[in-house]
CSV table of C-alpha atoms in Angstrom, one decimal:
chain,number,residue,atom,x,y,z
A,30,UNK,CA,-13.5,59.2,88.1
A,31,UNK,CA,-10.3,60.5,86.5
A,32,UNK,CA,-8.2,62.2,89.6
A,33,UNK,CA,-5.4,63.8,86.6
A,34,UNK,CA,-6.0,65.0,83.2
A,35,UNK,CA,-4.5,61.6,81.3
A,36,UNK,CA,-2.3,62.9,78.5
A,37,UNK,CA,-1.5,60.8,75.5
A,38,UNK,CA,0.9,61.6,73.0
A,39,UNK,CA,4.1,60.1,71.6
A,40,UNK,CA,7.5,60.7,73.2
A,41,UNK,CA,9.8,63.6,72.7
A,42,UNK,CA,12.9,61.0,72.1
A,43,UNK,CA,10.6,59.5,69.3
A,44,UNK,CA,9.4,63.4,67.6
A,45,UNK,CA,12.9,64.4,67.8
A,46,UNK,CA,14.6,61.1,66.5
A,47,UNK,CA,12.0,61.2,63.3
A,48,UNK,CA,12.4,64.8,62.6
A,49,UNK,CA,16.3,64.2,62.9
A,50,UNK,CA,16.4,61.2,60.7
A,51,UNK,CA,14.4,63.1,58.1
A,52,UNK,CA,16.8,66.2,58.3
A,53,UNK,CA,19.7,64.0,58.0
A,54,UNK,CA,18.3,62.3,54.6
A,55,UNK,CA,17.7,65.7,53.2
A,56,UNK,CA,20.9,66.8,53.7
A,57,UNK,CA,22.6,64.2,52.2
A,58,UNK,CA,20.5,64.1,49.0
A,59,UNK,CA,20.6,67.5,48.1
A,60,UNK,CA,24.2,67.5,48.6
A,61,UNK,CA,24.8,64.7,45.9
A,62,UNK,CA,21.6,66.5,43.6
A,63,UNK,CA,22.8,67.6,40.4
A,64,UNK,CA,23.9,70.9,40.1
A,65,UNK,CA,22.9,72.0,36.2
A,66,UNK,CA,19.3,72.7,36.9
A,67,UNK,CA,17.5,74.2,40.0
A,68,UNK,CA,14.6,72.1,39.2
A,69,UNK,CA,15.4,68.8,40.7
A,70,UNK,CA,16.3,70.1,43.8
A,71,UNK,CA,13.4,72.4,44.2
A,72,UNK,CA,11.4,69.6,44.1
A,73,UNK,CA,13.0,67.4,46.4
A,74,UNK,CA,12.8,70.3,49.0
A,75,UNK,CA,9.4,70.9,48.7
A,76,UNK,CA,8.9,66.7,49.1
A,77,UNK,CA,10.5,67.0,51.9
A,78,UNK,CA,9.1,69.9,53.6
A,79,UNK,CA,5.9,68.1,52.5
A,80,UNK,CA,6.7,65.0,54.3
A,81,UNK,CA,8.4,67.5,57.7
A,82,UNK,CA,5.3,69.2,57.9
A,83,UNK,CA,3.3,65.7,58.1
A,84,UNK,CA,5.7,63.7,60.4
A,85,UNK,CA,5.5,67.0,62.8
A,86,UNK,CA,1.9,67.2,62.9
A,87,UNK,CA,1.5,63.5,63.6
A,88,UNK,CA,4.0,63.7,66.2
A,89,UNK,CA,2.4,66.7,68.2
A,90,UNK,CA,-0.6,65.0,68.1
A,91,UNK,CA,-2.0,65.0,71.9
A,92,UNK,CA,-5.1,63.6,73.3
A,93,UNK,CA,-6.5,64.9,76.8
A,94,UNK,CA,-9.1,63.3,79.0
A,95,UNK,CA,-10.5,64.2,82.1
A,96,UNK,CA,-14.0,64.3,84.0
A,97,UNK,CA,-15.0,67.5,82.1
A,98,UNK,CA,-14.3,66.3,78.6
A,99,UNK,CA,-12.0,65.3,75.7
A,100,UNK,CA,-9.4,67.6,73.8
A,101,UNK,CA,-7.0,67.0,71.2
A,102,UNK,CA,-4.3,69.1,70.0
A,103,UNK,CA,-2.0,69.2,66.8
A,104,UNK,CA,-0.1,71.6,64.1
A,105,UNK,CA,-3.7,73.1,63.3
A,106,UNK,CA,-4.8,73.9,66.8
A,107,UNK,CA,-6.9,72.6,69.9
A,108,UNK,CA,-10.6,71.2,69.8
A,109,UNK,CA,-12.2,70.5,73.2
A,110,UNK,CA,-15.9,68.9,73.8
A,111,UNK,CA,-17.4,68.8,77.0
A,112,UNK,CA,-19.0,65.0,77.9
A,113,UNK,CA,-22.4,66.6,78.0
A,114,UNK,CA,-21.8,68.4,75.0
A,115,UNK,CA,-21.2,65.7,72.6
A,116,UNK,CA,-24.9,64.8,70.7
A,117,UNK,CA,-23.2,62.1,67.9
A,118,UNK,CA,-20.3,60.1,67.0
A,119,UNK,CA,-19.5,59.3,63.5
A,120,UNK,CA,-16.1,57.6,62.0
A,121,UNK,CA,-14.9,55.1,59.5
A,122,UNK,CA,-11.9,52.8,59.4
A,123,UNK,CA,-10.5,53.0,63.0
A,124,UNK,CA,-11.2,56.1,64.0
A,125,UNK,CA,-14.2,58.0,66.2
A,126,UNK,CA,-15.4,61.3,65.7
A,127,UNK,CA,-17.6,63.2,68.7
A,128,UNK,CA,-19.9,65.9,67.4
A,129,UNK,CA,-21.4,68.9,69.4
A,130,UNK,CA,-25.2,69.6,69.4
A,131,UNK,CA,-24.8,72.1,66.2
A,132,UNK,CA,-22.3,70.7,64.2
A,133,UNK,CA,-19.7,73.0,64.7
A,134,UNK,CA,-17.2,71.2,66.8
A,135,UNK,CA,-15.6,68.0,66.3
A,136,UNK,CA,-12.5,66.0,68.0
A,137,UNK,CA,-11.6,63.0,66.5
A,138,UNK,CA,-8.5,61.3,68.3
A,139,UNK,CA,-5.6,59.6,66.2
A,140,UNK,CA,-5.9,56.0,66.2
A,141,UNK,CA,-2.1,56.1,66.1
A,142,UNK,CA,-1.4,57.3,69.8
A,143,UNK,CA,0.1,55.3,72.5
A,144,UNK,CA,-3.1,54.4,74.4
A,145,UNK,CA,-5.9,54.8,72.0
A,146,UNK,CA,-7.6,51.9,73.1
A,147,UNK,CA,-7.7,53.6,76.6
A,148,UNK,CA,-9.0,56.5,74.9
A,149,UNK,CA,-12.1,54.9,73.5
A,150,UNK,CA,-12.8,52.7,76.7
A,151,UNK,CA,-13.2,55.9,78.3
A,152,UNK,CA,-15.5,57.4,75.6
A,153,UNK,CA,-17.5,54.6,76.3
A,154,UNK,CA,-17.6,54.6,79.7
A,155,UNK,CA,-18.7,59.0,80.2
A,156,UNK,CA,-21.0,58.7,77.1
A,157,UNK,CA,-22.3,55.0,77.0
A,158,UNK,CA,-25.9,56.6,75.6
A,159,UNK,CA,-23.8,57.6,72.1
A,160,UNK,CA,-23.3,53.7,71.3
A,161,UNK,CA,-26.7,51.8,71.9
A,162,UNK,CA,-27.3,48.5,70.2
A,163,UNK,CA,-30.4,48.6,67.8
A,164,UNK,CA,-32.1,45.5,67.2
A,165,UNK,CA,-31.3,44.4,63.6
A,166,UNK,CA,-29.0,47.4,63.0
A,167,UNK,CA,-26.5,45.5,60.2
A,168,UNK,CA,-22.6,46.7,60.4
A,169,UNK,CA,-21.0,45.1,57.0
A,170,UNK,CA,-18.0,45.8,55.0
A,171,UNK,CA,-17.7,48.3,52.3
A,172,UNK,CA,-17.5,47.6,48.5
A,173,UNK,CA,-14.1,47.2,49.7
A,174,UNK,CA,-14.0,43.9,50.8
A,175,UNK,CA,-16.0,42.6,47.0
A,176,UNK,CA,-13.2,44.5,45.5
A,177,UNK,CA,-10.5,42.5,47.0
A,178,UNK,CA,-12.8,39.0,46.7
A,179,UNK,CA,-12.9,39.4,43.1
A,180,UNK,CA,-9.2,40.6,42.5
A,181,UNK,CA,-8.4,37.5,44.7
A,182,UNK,CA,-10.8,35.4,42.7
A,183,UNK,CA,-9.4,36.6,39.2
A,184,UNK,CA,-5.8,37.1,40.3
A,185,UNK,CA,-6.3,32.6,41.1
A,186,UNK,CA,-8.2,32.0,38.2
A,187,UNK,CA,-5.2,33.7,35.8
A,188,UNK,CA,-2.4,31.6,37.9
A,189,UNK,CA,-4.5,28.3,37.5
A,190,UNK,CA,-4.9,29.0,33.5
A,191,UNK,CA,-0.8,30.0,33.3
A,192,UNK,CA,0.2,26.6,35.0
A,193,UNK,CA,-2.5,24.6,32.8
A,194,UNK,CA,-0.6,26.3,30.2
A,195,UNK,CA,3.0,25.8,31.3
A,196,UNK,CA,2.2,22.2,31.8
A,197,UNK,CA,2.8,21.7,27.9
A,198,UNK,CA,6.6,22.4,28.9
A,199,UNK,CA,9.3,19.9,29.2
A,200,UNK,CA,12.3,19.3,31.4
A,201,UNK,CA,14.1,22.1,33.1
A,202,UNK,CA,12.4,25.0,31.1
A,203,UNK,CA,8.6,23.5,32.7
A,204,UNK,CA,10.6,23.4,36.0
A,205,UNK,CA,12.0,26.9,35.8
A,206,UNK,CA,8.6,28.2,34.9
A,207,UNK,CA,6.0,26.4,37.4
A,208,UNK,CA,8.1,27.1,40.8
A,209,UNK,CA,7.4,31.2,40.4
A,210,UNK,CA,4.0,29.8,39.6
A,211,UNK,CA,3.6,27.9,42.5
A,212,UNK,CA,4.5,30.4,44.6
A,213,UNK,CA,2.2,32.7,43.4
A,214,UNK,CA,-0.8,30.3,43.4
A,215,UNK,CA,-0.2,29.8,47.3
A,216,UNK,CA,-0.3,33.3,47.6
A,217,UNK,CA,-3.5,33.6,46.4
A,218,UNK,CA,-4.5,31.0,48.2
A,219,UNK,CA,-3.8,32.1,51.6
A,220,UNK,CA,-5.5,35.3,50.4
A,221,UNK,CA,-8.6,34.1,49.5
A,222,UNK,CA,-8.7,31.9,52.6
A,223,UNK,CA,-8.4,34.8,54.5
A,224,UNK,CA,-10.6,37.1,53.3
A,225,UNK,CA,-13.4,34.1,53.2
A,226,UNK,CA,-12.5,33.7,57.2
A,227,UNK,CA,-13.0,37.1,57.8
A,228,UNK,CA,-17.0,37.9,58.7
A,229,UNK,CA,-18.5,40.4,56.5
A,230,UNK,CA,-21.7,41.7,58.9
A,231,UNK,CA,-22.7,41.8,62.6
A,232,UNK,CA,-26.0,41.9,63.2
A,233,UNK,CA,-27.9,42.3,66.9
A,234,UNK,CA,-31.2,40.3,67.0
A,235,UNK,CA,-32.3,40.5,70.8
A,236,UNK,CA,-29.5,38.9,73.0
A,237,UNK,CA,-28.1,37.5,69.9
A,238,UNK,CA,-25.5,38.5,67.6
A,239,UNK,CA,-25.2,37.2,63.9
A,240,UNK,CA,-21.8,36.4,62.4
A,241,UNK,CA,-22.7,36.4,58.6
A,242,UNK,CA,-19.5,34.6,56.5
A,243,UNK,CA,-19.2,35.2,53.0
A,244,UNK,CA,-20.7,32.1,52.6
A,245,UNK,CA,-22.0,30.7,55.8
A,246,UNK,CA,-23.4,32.5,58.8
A,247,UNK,CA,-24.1,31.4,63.0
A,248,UNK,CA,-25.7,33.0,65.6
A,249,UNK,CA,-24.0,33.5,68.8
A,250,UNK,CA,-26.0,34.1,72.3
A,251,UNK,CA,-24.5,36.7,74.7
A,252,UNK,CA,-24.2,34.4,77.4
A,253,UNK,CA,-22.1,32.2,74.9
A,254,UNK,CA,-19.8,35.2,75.1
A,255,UNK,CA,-17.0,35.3,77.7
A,256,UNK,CA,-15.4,39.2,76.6
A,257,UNK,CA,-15.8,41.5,73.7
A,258,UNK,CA,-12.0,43.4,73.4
A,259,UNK,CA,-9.9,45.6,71.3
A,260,UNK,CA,-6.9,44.7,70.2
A,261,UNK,CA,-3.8,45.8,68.2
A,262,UNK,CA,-0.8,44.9,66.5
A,263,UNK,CA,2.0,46.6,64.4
A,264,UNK,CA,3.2,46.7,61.0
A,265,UNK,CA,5.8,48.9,60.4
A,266,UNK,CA,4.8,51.4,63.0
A,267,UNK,CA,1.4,51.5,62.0
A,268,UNK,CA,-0.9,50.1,64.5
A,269,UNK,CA,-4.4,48.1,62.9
A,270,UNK,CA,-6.8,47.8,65.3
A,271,UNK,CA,-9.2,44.8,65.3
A,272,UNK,CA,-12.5,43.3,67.5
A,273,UNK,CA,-12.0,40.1,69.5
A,274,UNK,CA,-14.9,38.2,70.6
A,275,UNK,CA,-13.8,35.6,73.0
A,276,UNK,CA,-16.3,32.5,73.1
A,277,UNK,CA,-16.8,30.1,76.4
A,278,UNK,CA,-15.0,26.7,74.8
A,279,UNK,CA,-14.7,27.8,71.0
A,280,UNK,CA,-12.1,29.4,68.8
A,281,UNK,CA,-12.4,33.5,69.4
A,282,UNK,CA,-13.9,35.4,66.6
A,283,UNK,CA,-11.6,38.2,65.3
A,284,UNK,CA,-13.7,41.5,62.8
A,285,UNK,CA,-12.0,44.3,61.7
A,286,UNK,CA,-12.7,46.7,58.6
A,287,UNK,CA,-16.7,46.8,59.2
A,288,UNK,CA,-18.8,50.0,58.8
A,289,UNK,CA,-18.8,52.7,60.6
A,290,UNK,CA,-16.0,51.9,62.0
A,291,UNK,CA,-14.1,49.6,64.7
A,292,UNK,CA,-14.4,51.8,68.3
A,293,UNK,CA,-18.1,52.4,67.5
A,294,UNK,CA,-18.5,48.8,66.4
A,295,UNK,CA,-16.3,47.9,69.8
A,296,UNK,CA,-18.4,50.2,71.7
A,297,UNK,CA,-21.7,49.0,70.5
A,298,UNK,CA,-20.9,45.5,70.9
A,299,UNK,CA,-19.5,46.0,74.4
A,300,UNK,CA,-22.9,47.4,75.5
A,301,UNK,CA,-25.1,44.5,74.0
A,302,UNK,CA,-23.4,42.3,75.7
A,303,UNK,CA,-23.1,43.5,79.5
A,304,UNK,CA,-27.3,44.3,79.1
A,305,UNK,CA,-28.1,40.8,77.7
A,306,UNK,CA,-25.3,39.5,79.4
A,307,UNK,CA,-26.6,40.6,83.3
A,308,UNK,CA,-30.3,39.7,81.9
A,309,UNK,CA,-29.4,36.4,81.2
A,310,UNK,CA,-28.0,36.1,84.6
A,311,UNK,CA,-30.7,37.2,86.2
A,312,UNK,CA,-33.0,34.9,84.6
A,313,UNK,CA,-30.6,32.2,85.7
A,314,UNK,CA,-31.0,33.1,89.0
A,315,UNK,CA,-34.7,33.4,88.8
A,316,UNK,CA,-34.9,30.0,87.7
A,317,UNK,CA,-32.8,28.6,89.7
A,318,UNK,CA,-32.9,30.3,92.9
A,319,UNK,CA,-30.5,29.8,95.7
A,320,UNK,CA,-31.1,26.9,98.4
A,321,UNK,CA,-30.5,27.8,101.9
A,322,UNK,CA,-29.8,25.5,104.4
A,323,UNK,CA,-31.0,26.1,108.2
């Protein structure tokens, strides 16, 4: 039960600091524009304004939970669902979209907000129904992820032929000319390694989930499963949001960029795991039952 509407939104000091940072920069740069043509400096404004108009919307962006429902609020307006209202969720990347019964109403929080996570925990928890787990329902990457597996692939193999060639060189010029080289092939390396680590599909199969690798897969048991969690970290202000499934005695699997999208992955994974979770508990129990001593 939610005793106050919980508000999330960024902070004044932050909206105010941005939108003075970005008047200060256009100042500047228009004063020291050049003055024969009105041209460049038309166009600079209207970047500008441009960028204004974005950083303020993002800024006013304001999520509001309480018992009766979700609202978000922006630049373009408010859009409010009641819990019993919302018949679907949709998204893609890290983002969740509620949808009323006929389509016409939508709220889709920013991922970006202080709190987001807290936002979609308590989606979860009012509308649990919207996220169940369907046996043998896949969740995969995009074409995506092949894209960035053969760029990887042909951006090594190109490195790889350029040292084979450079190896014909002598002395300091062959020394001047692998060491960008090497660099580059490490690069690529570390790449590829990673986007081979990374799984490319969750599947649920009864009270197991399947981890398919690009080229491996394994099969992990709920009860094998200590927590399912969201997590975050930055990169220049931008949050990424990723899935981290915490294993009893082995190495924590981490998944992000799978279809539909993260919170409804997050979501969907959470609830497989406390039903097969409790039923493997109680099967434990049935097994094994208690011993009492008189």
């Amino acid at each position: 039960m939610i005793n106050q509407p919980r508000i999330y939104r960024r902070s004044p000091a932050q909206s105010i600091l941005v939108m003075g940072l970005l008047v200060i920069f256009g100042f500047f740069v228009l004063r020291d524009l050049p003055r024969g043509s009105f041209v460049p400096p038309l166009l600079f404004v209207l970047l500008l304004g441009t960028a204004f108009i974005s950083a303020l919307h993002s800024m006013t962006q304001t999520t509001i939970i309480s018992d009766d429902g979700i609202s978000t609020r922006s630049l373009l307006g408010e859009k409010s669902l009641r819990w019993d209202e919302i018949s679907r969720v949709s998204g893609r990347g890290q983002s969740v979209k509620l949808h009323n019964f006929d389509g016409g109403v939508t709220v889709s929080p920013s991922s970006q907000l202080p709190g987001y996570e807290e936002v979609v925990e308590w989606i979860g928890g009012k509308r649990p129904d919207l996220f169940p787990a369907r046996e043998n329902e896949e969740m995969k990457r995009g074409w995506q992820s092949l894209t960035v597996l053969v760029m990887a692939l042909v951006f090594a193999f190109s490195v790889f032929s350029a040292a084979g060639i450079l190896s014909f060189l002598k002395g300091e010029a062959k020394t001047a000319a692998l060491t960008p080289l090497l660099v580059l092939i490490f690069i690529a390396l570390v790449f590829l390694g990673m986007t081979l680590s990374l799984p490319q599909s969750l599947t649920l199969q009864g009270n197991s989930l399947r981890v398919k690798y690009l080229f491996r897969e394994e099969t992990l048991r709920a009860g094998e499963i200590a927590a399912i969690s969201l997590n975050f970290s930055r990169d220049k202000n931008v949050k990424n949001y990723s899935i981290l499934i915490a294993r009893k005695n082995k190495k924590p699997i981490e998944i992000s960029g799978l279809r539909p999208s993260l919170p409804i992955i997050y979501l969907t994974l959470k609830n497989w795991h406390k039903k097969n979770a409790e039923i493997g508990l109680t099967t434990q129990r049935n097994e094994h039952p208690p011993i009492t001593f008189r």
